[in-house]
PDB file of C-alpha atoms in Angstrom:
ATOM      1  CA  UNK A  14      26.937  18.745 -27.717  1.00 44.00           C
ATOM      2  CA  UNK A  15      25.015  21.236 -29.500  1.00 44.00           C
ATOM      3  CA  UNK A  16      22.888  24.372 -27.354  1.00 48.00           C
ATOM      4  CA  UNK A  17      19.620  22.538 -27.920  1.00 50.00           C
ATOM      5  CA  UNK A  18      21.118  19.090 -26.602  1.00 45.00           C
ATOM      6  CA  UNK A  19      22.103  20.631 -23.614  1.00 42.00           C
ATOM      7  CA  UNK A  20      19.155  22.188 -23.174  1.00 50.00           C
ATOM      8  CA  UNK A  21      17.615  18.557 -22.918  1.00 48.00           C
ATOM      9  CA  UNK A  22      19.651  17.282 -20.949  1.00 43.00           C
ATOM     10  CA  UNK A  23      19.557  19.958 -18.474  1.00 40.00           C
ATOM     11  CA  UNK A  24      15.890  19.620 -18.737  1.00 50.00           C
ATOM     12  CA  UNK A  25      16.051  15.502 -18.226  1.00 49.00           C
ATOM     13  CA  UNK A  26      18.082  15.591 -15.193  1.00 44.00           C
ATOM     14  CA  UNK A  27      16.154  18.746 -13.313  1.00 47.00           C
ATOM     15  CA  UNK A  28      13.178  16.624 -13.909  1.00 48.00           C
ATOM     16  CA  UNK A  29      14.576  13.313 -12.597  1.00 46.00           C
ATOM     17  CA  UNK A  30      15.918  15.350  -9.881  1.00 47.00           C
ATOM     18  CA  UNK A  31      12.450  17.003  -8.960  1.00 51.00           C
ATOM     19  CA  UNK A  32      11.031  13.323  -9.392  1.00 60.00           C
ATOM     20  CA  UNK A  33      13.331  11.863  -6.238  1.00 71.00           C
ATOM     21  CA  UNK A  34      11.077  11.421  -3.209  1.00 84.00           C
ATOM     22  CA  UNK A  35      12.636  13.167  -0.334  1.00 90.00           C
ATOM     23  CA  UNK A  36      12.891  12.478   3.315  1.00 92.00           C
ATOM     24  CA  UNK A  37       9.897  14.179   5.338  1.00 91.00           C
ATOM     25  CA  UNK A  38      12.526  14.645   8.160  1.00 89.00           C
ATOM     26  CA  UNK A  39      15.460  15.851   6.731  1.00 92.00           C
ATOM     27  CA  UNK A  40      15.024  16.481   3.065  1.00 91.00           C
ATOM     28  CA  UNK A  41      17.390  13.843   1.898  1.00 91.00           C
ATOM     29  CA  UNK A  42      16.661  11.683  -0.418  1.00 91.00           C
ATOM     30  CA  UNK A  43      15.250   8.165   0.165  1.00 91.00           C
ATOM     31  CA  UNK A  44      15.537   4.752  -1.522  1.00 85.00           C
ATOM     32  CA  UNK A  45      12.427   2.841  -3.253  1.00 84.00           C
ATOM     33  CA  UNK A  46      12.090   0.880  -0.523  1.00 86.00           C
ATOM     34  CA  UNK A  47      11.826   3.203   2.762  1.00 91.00           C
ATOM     35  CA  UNK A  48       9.822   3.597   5.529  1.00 93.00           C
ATOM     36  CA  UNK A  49       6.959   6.259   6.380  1.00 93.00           C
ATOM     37  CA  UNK A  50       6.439   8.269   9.656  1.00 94.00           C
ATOM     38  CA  UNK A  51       2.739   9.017  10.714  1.00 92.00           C
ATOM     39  CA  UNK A  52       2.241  12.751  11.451  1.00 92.00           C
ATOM     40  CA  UNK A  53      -0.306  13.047  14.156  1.00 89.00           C
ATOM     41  CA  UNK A  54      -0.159  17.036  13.712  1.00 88.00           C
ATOM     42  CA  UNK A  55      -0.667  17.173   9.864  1.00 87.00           C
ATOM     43  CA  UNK A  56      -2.785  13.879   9.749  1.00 86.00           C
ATOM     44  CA  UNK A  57      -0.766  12.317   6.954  1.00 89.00           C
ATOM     45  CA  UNK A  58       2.513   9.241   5.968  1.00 90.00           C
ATOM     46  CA  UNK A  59       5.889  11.183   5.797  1.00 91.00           C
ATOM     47  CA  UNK A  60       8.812   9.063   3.987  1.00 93.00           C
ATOM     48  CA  UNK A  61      11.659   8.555   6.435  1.00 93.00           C
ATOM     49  CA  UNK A  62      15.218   7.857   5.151  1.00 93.00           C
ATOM     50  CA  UNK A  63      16.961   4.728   6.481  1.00 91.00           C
ATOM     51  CA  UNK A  64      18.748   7.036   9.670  1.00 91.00           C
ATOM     52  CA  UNK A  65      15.708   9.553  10.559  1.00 90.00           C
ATOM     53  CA  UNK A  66      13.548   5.873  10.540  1.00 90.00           C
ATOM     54  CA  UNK A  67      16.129   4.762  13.224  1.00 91.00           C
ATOM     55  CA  UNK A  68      15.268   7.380  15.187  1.00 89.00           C
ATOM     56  CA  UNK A  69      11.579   6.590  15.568  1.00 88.00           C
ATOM     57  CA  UNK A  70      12.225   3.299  16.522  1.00 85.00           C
ATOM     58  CA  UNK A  71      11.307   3.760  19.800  1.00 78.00           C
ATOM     59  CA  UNK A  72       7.631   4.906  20.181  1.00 72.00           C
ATOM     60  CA  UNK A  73       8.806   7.988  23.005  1.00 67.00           C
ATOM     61  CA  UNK A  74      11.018   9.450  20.246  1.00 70.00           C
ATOM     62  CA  UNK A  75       8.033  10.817  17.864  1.00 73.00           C
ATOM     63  CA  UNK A  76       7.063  13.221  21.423  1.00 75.00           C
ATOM     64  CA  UNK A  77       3.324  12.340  20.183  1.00 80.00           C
ATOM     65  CA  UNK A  78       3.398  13.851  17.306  1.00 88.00           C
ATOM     66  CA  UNK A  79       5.543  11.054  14.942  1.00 91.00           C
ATOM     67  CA  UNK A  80       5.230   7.608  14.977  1.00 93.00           C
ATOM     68  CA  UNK A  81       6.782   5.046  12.669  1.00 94.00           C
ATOM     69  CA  UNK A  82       5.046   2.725  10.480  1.00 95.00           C
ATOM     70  CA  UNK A  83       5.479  -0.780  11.488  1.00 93.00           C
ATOM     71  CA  UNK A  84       6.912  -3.187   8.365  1.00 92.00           C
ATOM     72  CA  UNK A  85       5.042  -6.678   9.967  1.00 90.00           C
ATOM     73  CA  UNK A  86       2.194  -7.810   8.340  1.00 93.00           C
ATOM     74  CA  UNK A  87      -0.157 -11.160   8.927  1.00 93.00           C
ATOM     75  CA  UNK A  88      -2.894 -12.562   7.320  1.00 92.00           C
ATOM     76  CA  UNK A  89      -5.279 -13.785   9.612  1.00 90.00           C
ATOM     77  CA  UNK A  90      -7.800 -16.709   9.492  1.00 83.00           C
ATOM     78  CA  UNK A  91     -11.346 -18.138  10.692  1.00 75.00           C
ATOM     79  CA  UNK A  92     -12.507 -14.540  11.200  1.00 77.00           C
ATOM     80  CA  UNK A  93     -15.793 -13.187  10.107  1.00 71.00           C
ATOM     81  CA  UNK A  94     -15.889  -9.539   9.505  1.00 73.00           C
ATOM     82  CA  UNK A  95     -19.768  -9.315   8.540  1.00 75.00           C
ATOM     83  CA  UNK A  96     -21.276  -7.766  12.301  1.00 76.00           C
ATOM     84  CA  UNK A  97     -19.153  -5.100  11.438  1.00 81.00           C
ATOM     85  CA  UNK A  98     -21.304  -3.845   8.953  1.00 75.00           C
ATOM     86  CA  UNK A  99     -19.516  -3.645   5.637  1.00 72.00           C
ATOM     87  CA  UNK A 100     -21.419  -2.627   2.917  1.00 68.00           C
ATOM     88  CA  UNK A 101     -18.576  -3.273  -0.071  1.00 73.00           C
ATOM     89  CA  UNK A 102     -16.591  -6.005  -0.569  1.00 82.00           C
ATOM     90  CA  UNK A 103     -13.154  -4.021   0.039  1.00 89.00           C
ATOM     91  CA  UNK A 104     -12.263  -2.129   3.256  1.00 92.00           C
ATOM     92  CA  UNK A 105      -9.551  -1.056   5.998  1.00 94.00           C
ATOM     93  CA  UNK A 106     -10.323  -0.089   9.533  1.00 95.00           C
ATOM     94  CA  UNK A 107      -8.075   1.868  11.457  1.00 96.00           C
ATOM     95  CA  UNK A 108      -8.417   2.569  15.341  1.00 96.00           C
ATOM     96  CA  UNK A 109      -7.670   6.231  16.168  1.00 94.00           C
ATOM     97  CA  UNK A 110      -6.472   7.263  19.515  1.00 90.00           C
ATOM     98  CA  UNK A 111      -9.344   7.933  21.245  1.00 92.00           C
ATOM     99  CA  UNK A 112     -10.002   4.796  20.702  1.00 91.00           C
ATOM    100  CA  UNK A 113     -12.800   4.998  17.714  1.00 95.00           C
ATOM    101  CA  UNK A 114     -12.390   2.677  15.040  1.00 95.00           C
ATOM    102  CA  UNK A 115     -13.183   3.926  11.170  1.00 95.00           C
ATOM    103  CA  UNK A 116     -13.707   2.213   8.294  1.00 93.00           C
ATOM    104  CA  UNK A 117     -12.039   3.302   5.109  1.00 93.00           C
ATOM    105  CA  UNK A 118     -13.718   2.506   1.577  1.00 91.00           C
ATOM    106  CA  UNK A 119     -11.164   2.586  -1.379  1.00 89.00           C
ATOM    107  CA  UNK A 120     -12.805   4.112  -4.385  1.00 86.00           C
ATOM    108  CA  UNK A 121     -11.263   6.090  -7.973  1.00 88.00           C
ATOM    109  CA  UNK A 122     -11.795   9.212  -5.887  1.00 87.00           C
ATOM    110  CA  UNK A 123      -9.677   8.002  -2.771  1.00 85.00           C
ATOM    111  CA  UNK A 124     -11.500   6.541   0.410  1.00 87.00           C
ATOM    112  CA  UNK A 125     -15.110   7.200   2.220  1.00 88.00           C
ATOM    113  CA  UNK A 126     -14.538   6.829   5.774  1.00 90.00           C
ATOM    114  CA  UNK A 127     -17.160   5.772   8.538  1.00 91.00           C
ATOM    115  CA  UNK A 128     -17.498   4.964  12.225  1.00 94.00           C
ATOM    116  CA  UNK A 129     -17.726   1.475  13.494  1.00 93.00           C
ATOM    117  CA  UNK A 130     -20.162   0.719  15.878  1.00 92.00           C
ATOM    118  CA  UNK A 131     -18.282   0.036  19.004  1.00 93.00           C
ATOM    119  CA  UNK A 132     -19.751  -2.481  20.307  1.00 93.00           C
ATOM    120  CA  UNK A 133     -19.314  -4.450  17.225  1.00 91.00           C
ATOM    121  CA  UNK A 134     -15.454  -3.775  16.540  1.00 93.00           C
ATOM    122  CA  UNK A 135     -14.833  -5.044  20.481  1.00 92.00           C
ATOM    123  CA  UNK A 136     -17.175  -8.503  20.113  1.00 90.00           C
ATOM    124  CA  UNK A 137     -14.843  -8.727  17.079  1.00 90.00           C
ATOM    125  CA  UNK A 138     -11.963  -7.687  18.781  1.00 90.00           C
ATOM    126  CA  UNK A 139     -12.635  -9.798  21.668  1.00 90.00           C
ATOM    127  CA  UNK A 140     -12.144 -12.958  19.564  1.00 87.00           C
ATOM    128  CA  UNK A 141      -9.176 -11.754  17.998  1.00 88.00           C
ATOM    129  CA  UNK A 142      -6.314 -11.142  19.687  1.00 88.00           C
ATOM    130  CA  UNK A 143      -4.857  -9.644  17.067  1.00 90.00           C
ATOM    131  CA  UNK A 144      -7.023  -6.801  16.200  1.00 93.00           C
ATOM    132  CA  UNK A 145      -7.029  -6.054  20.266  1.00 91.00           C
ATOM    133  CA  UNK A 146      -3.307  -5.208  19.550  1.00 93.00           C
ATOM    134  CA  UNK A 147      -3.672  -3.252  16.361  1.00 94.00           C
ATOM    135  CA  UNK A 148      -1.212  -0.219  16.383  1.00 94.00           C
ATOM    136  CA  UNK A 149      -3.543   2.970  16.226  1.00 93.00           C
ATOM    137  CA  UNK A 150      -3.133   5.316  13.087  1.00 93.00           C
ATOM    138  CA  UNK A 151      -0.451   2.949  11.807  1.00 95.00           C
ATOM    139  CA  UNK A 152      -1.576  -0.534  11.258  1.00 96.00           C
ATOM    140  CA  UNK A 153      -4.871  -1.531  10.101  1.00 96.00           C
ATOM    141  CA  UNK A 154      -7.155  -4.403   9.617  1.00 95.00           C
ATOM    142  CA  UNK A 155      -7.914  -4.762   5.731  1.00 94.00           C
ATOM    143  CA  UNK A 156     -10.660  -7.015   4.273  1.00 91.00           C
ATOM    144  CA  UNK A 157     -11.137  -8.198   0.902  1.00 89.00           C
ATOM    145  CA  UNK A 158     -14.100 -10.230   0.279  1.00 82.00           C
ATOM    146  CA  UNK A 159     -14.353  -9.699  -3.507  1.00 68.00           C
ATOM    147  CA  UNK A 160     -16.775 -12.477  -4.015  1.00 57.00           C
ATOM    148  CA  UNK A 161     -17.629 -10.979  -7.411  1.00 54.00           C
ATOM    149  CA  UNK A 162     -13.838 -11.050  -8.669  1.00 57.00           C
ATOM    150  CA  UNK A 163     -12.303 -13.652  -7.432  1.00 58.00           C
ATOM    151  CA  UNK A 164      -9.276 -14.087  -4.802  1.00 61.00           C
ATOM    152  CA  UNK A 165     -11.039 -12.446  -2.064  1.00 65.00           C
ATOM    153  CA  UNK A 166     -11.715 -14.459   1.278  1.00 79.00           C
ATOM    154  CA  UNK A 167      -9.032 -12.651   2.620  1.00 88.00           C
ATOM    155  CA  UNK A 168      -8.494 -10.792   6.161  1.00 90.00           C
ATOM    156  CA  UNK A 169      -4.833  -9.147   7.041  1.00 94.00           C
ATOM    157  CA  UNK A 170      -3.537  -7.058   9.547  1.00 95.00           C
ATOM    158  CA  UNK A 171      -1.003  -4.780   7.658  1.00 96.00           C
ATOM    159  CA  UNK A 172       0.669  -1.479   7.762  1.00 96.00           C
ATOM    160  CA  UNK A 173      -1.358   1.171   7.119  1.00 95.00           C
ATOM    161  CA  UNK A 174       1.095   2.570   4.080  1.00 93.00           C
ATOM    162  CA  UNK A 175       0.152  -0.990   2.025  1.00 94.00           C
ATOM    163  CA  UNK A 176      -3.343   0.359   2.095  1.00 94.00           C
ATOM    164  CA  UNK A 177      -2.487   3.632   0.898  1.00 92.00           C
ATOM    165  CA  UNK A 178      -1.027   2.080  -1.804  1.00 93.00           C
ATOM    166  CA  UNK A 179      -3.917   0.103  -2.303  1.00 94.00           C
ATOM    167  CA  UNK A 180      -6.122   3.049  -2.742  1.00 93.00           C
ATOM    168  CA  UNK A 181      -3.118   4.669  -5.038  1.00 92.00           C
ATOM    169  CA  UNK A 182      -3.617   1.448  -7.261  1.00 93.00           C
ATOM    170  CA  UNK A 183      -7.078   1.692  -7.622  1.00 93.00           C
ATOM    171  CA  UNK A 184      -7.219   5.565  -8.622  1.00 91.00           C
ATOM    172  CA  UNK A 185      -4.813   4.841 -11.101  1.00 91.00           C
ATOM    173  CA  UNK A 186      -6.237   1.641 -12.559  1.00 92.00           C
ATOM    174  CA  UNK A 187     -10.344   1.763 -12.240  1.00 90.00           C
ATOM    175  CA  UNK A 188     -12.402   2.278 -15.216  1.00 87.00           C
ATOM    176  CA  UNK A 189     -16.356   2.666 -16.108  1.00 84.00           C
ATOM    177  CA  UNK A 190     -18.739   1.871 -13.353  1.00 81.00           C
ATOM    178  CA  UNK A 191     -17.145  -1.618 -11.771  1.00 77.00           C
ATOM    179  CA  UNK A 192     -13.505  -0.733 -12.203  1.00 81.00           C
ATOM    180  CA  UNK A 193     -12.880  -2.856 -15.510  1.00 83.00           C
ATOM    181  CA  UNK A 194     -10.988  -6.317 -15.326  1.00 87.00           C
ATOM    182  CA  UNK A 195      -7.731  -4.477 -15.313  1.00 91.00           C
ATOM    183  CA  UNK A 196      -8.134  -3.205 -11.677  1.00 90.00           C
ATOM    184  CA  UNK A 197      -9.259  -6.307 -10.601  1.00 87.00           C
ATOM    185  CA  UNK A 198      -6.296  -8.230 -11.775  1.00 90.00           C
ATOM    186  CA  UNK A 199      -4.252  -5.331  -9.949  1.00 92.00           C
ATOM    187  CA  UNK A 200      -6.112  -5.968  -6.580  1.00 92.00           C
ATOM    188  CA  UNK A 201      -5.582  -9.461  -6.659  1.00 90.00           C
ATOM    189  CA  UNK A 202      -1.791  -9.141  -7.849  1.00 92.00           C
ATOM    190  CA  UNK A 203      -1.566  -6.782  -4.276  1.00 93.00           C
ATOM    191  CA  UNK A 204      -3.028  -9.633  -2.091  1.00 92.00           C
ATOM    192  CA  UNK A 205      -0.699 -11.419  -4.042  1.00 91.00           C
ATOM    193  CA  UNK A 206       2.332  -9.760  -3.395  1.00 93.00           C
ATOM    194  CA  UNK A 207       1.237  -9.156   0.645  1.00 92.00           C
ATOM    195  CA  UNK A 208       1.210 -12.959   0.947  1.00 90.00           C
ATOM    196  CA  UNK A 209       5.048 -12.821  -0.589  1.00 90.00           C
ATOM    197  CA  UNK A 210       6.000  -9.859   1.837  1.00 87.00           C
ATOM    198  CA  UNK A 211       3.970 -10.964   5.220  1.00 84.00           C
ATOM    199  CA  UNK A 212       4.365 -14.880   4.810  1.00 71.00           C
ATOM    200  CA  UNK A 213       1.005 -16.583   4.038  1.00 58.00           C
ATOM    201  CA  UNK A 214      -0.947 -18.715   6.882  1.00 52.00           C
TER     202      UNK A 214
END
């Protein structure tokens, strides 16, 4: 192998190495398919290898500050989200601790996030028993209506880290002023692929 070759390959493998996701815990490194950790502190998913998820299992271990991200998912039915005010046709809501509910907006530039009216999120939550046991900070209620597009209709209580991937697939994907057919198609294939991973109704 000649200097220059080696060069390369030195080059290739530092930057597969620096391209390995690594364990928020311990620094190791984890599979495609892992698990994330909400920080309370820091306000943000950590990936968790296989053993440092283990650990979280139970909801004392985290001491308040870490709490694992559930893997269940359901897609629920005969639910109207419209008193809740939604003014786009794609959105996640996410109770917080103290009990406040926001609304998260997925746009190319990330999410806008607003306050629910209370009293609106419990008349909902009152004829849903499944929103009255929604996880705070790591599950969340997401609603697609996506009248415009096609393949909306659809209400799901997932983990929170499928909408942050949701919002990751729209930044990468939107284009122009609507998004573009492109990250439409992508939206739908998501919905598609939560009905494979959470069982449809």
């Amino acid at each position: 192998m000649t200097a220059g070759a080696l060069q390369r390959a030195i080059r290739r493998a530092g930057q597969r190495a620096a391209s390995v996701e690594r364990c928020g815990m311990c620094a190791g490194p984890v599979g495609r398919e892992h698990r994330h950790v909400w920080d309370e502190q820091d306000g943000e998913l950590v990936c968790a290898c296989t053993p440092c998820s283990l650990l979280f299992e139970r909801e004392a271990a985290g001491g308040g500050r870490y709490q694992l991200v559930p893997t269940r998912g359901r897609r629920l039915t005969g639910l109207s989200a419209d008193e809740l005010g939604v003014p786009v046709g794609l959105v996640f809501f996410v109770k917080q601790r103290d009990g406040r509910v926001l609304g998260h907006y997925p746009s190319p530039l990330g999410t806008t996030e607003s306050e629910i009216d209370a009293g609106a999120w419990r008349a909902v939550e009152a004829r849903t028993p499944a929103l009255a046991e929604l996880k705070p900070r790591v599950e969340a209620f997401l609603v697609w209506t996506g009248t415009l597009h096609g393949g909306g209709g659809q209400q799901w209580v997932v983990p929170v880290d499928d909408c942050f991937r949701l919002v990751a697939l729209i930044r990468q994907n939107w284009t122009g002023m609507s998004g573009g057919s492109v990250v439409w198609r992508q939206i739908a294939g998501f919905f598609d692929d939560l009905g494979r991973r959470h069982g449809r109704p």
